[in-house]
Coordinates of C-alpha atoms in Angstrom, one line a residue:
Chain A
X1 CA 0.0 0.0 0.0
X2 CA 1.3 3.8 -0.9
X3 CA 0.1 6.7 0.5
X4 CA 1.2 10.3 0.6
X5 CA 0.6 13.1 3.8
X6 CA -1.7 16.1 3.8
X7 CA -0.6 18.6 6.6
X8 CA 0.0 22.0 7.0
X9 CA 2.3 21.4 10.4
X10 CA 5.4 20.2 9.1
X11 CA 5.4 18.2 12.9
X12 CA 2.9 16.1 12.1
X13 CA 4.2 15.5 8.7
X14 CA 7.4 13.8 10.2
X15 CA 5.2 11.9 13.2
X16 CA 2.9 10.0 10.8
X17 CA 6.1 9.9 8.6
X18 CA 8.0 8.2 11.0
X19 CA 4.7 5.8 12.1
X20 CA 4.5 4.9 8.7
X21 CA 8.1 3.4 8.2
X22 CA 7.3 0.9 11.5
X23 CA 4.2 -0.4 9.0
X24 CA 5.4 -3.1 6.3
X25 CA 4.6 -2.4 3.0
X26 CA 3.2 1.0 3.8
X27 CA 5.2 3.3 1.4
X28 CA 4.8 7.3 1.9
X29 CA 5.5 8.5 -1.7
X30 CA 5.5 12.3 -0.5
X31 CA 3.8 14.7 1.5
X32 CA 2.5 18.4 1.5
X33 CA 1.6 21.4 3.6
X34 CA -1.7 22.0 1.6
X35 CA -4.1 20.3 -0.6
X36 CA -3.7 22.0 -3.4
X37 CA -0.1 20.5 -3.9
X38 CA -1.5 17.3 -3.2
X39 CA -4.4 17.8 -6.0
X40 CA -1.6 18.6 -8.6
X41 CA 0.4 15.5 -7.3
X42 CA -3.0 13.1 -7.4
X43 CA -3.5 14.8 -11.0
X44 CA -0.5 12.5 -12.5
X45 CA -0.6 9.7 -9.8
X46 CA -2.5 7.1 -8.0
X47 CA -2.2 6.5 -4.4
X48 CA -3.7 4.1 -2.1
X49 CA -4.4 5.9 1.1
X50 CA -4.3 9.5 2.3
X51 CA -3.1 10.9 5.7
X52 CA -5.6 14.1 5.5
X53 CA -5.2 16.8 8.1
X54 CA -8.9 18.7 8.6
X55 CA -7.8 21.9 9.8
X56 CA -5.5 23.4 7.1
X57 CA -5.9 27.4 5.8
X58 CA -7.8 28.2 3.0
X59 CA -8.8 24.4 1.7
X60 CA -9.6 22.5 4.8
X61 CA -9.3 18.3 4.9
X62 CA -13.2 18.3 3.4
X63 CA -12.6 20.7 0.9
X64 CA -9.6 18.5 -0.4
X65 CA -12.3 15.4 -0.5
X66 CA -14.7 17.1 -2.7
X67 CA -12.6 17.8 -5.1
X68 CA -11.4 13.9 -5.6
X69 CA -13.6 12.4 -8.5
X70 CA -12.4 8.9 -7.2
X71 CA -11.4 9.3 -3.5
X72 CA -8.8 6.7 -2.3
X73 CA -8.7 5.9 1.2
X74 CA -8.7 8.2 3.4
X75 CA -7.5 8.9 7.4
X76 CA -8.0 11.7 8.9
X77 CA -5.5 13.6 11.1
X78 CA -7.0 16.2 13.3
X79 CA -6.4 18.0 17.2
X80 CA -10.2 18.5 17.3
X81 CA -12.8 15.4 17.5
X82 CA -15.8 17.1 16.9
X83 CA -15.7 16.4 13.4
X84 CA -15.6 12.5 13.8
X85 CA -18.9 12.5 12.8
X86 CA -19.4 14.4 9.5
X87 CA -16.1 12.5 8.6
X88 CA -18.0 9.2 8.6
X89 CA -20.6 10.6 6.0
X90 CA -17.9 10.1 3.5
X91 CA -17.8 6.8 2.3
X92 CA -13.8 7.0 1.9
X93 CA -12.8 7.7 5.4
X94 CA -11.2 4.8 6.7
X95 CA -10.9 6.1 10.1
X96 CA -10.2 9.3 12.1
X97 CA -6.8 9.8 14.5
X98 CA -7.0 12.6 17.1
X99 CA -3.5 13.9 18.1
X100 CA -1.7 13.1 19.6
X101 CA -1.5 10.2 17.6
X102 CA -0.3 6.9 19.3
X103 CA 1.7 4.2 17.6
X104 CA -1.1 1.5 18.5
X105 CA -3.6 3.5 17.3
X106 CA -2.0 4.3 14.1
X107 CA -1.5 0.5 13.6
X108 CA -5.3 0.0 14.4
X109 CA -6.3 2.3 11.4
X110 CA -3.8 0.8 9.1
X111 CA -5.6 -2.6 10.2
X112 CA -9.1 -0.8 8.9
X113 CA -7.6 0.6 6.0
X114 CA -6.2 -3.0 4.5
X115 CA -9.6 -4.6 5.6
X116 CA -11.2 -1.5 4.1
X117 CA -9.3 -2.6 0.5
X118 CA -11.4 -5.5 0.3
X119 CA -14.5 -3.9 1.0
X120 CA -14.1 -1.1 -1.6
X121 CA -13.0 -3.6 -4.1
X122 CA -16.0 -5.8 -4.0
X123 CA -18.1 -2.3 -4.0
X124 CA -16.6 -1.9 -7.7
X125 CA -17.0 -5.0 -9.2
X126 CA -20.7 -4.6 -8.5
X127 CA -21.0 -1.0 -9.3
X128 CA -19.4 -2.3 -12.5
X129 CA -21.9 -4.7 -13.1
X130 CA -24.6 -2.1 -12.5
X131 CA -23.1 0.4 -15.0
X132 CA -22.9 -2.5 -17.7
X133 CA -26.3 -3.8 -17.4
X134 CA -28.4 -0.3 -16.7
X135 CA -26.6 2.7 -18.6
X136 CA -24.8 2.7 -21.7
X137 CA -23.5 6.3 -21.3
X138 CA -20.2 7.6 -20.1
X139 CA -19.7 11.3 -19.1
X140 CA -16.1 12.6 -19.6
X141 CA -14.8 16.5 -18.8
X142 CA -13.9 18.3 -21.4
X143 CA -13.1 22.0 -21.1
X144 CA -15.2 22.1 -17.4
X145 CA -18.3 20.2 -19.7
X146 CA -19.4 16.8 -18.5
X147 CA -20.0 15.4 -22.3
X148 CA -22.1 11.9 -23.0
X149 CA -20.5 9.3 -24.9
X150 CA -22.5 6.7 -26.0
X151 CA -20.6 3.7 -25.1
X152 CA -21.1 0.7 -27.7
X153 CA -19.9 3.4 -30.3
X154 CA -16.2 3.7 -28.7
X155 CA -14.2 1.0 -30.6
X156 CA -10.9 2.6 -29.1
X157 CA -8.9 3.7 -26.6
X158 CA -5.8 5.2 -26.5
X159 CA -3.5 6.2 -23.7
X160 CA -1.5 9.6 -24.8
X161 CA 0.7 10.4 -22.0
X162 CA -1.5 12.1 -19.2
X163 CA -4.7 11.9 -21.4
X164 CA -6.4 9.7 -23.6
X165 CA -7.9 9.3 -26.9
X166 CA -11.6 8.0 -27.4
X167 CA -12.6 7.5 -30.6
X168 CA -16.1 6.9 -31.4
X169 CA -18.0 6.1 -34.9
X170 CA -18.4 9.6 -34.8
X171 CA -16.0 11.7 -32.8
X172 CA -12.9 11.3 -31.0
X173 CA -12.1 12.9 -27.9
X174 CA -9.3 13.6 -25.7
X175 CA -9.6 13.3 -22.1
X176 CA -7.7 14.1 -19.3
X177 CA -7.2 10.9 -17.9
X178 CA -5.3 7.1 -17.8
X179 CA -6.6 3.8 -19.3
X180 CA -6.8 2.4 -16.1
X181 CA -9.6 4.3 -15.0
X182 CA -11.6 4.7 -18.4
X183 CA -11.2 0.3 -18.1
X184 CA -13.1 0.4 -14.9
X185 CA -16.2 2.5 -16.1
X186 CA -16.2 0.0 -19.3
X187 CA -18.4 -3.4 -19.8
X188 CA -15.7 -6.4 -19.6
X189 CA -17.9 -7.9 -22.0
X190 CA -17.1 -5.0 -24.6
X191 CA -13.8 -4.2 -24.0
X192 CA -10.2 -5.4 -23.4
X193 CA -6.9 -4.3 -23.2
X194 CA -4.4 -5.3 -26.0
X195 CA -1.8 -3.4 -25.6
X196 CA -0.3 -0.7 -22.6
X197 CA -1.3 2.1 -24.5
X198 CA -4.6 0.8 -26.2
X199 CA -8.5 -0.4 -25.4
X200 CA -11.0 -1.9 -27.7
X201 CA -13.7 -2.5 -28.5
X202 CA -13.8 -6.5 -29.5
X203 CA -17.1 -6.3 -31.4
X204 CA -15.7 -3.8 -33.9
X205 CA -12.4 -5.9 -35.1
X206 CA -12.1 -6.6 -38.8
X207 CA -9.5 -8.5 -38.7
X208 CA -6.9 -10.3 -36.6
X209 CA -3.6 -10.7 -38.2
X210 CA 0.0 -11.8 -35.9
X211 CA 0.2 -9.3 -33.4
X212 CA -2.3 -6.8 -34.4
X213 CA -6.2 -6.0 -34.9
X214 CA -7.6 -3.8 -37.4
X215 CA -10.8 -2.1 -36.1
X216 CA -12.1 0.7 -38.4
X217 CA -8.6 2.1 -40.1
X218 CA -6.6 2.0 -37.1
X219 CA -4.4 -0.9 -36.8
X220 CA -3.5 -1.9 -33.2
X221 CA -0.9 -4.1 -31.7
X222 CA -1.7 -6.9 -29.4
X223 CA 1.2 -7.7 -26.9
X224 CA 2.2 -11.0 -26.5
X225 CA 0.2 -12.1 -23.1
X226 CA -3.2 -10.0 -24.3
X227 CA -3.3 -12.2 -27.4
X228 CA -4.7 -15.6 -25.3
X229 CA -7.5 -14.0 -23.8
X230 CA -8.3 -11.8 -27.2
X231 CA -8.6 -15.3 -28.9
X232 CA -10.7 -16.7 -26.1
X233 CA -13.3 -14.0 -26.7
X234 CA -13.5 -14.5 -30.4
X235 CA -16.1 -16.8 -31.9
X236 CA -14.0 -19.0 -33.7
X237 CA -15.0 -21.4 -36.2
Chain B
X1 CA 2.9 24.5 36.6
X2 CA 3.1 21.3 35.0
X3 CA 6.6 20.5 33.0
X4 CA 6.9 19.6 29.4
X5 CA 9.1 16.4 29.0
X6 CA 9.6 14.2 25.6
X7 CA 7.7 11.2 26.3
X8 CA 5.6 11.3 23.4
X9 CA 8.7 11.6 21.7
X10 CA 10.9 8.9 23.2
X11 CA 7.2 6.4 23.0
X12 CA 7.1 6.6 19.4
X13 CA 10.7 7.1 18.5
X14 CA 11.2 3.3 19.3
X15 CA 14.8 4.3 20.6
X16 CA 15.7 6.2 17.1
X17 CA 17.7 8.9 18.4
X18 CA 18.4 10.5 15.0
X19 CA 14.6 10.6 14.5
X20 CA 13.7 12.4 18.5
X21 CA 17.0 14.6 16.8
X22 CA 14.8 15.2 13.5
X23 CA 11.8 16.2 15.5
X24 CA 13.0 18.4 18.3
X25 CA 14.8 20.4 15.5
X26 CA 11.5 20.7 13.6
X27 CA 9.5 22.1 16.6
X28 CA 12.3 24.6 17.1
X29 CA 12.3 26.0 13.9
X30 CA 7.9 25.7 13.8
X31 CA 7.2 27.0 17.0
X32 CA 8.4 30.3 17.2
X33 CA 7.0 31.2 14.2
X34 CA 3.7 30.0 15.2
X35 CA 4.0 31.9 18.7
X36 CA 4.9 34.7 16.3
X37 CA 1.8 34.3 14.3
X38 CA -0.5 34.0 17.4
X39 CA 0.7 37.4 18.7
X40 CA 0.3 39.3 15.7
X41 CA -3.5 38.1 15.2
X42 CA -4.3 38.0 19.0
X43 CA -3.0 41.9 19.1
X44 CA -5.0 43.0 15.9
X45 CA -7.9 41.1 17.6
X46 CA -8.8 38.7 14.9
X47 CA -10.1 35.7 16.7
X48 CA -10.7 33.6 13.9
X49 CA -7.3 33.7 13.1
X50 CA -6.1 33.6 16.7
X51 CA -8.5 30.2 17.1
X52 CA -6.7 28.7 14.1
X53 CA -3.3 29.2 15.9
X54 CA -3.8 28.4 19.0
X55 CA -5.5 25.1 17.5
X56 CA -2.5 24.5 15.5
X57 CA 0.0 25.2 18.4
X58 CA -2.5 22.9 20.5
X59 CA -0.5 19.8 18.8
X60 CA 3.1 20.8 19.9
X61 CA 1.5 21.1 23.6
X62 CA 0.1 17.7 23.6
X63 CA 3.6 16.5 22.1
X64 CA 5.5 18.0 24.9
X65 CA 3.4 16.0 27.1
X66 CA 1.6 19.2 29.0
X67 CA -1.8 17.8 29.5
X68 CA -3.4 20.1 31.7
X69 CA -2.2 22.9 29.4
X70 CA -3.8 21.3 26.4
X71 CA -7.1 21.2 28.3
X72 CA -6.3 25.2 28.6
X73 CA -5.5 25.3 25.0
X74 CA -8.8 23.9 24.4
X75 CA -10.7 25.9 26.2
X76 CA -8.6 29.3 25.3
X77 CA -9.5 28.4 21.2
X78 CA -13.1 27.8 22.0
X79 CA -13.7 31.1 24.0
X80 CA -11.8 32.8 20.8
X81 CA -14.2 31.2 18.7
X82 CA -17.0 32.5 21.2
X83 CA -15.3 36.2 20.8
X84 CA -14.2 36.2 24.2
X85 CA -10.8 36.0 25.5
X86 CA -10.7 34.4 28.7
X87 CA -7.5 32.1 29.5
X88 CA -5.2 34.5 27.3
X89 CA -3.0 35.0 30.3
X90 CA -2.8 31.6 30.7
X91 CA -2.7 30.0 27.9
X92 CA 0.5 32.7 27.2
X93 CA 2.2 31.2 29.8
X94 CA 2.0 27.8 29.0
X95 CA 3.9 29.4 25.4
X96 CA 6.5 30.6 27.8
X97 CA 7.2 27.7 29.1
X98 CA 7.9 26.0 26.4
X99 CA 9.8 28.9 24.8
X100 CA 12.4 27.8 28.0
X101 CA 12.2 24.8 27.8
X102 CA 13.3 24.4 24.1
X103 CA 16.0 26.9 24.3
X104 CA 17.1 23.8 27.3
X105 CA 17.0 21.1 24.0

């Protein structure tokens, strides 16, 4: 598990720093003084868990949650307790520390937020299922517009360093944002990932030939261990 | 008065003395500035601002082990937030004594 650290008291930074390295396999990949650092940071990078001070000037700790589109785990970090309970009306908080924060009870909320792991994943796969079977939209920002896509007309994907192309029967658009989180708002059934850089659409392939598909005029290379389970979907004669 | 002491410190350090070094050396450098910061809005009477500081500063009180001046802390930010500044005197003292005591790390 990685996380990074929100505070604006450079003390607490280094005490949940320092808590952290006595955790195995609890990485701190960086830490900031405000939010709006860590929003930049979370703009190019995925983290598992955030140490989230409440009290910070000018963007407090719930602020900073509103803004995340897809909220990792979150603990809060805070002198004052009378928040504990509109922090539990967020369906991300893992748990919430009062400092002085003990070693034992830092363990105890990295306990809840591994445990927590398995309880957000299962949420996805059925909230996946739900988006497959009821709605065949997807909304993506463009420009500060939420804009429908259709999704049965996307044949392709394609990452483009931080953004991606979407290209539809009619339009393509580019979209601030990675392949791995476009996958998860996609049907499995539809879709599958040939390549590190591309998505498609299995229904719209032309043809299959060595390494690569052809699906409208684009042709796409298949990596070497995407090619058994692109076979297994076809319906081969 | 109570003393501060670095049993918080020395609890969670587990024996790293490099880290209790680390520390110490941050509080130095963050606590004056913070002291600085809670004169400056207490004098121009902005309590919001005051409340934020003397929550902020409420942490390195609790670190330095000085419970029943945290309970004063506590009580100082919510009369500030109330407009009223009962405990000032207090709760300035409990600053000053950990002004001396650092300048004793």
């Amino acid at each position: 598990m990685n996380c990074i650290i929100i505070d604006d008291e450079a003390t607490a930074r280094v005490i949940i720093g320092q808590m952290c390295t006595s955790i195995k396999n609890l990485i701190v990949l960086d830490e900031f003084p405000n939010a709006i650092q860590a929003i930049k940071y979370l703009n190019q990078n995925e983290v598992d868990l955030i140490f989230l001070d409440i009290h910070m000037p000018e963007f407090t700790g719930f602020d900073f949650i509103q803004t995340l589109k897809n909220p990792p785990k979150i603990i809060l970090t805070t002198s004052d307790p009378k928040f504990a309970i509109e922090a539990f009306e967020y369906d991300c908080i893992v748990d919430y520390l009062v400092k002085p924060i003990t070693q034992e009870r830092f363990q105890k909320a990295i306990t809840k937020a591994e445990s927590f792991t398995n309880k957000s994943t299962n949420v996805n796969s059925t909230s996946e299922k739900v988006e497959t079977s009821s709605g065949n939209d997807l909304y993506v920002n463009i420009d500060r517009r939420l804009i429908k896509i259709d999704i049965p007309s996307i044949y392709l994907i394609e990452a483009k360093g931080d953004y991606i192309l979407i290209k539809t029967e009619d339009k393509n658009y580019t979209v601030h944002s990675t392949l791995k989180k476009i996958e998860n708002k996609l049907p499995d059934n539809l879709f599958l990932k040939v390549h590190r850089s591309f998505v498609i659409n299995t229904k719209k392939i032309i043809d299959i030939e060595d390494n690569s598909v052809l699906i409208k005029k684009d042709v796409i290379p298949v990596s070497r261990s995407n090619r058994p389970e692109l076979m297994r979907r076809l319906n081969l004669l | 008065m109570e003393r501060p002491n670095l049993s918080y410190i020395e609890s969670m350090s587990g024996g790293d003395k490099t880290f209790e070094r680390k520390l110490i050396d941050i509080i130095k450098e963050e606590f004056p500035i913070e002291k600085e910061v809670y004169f400056t809005n207490i004098k121009s009477k902005n309590n919001k601002l005051t409340a934020e500081i003397v929550h902020k500063l409420k942490h390195k009180i609790s670190i330095l082990g000085l419970e029943k001046s945290y309970e004063i802390a506590i009580a100082f930010e919510n009369n500030l937030i109330e407009g009223q500044y009962e405990l000032q005197e207090d709760f300035e003292a409990v600053l000053q004594l950990i002004t001396d005591y650092l300048k004793q790390l």
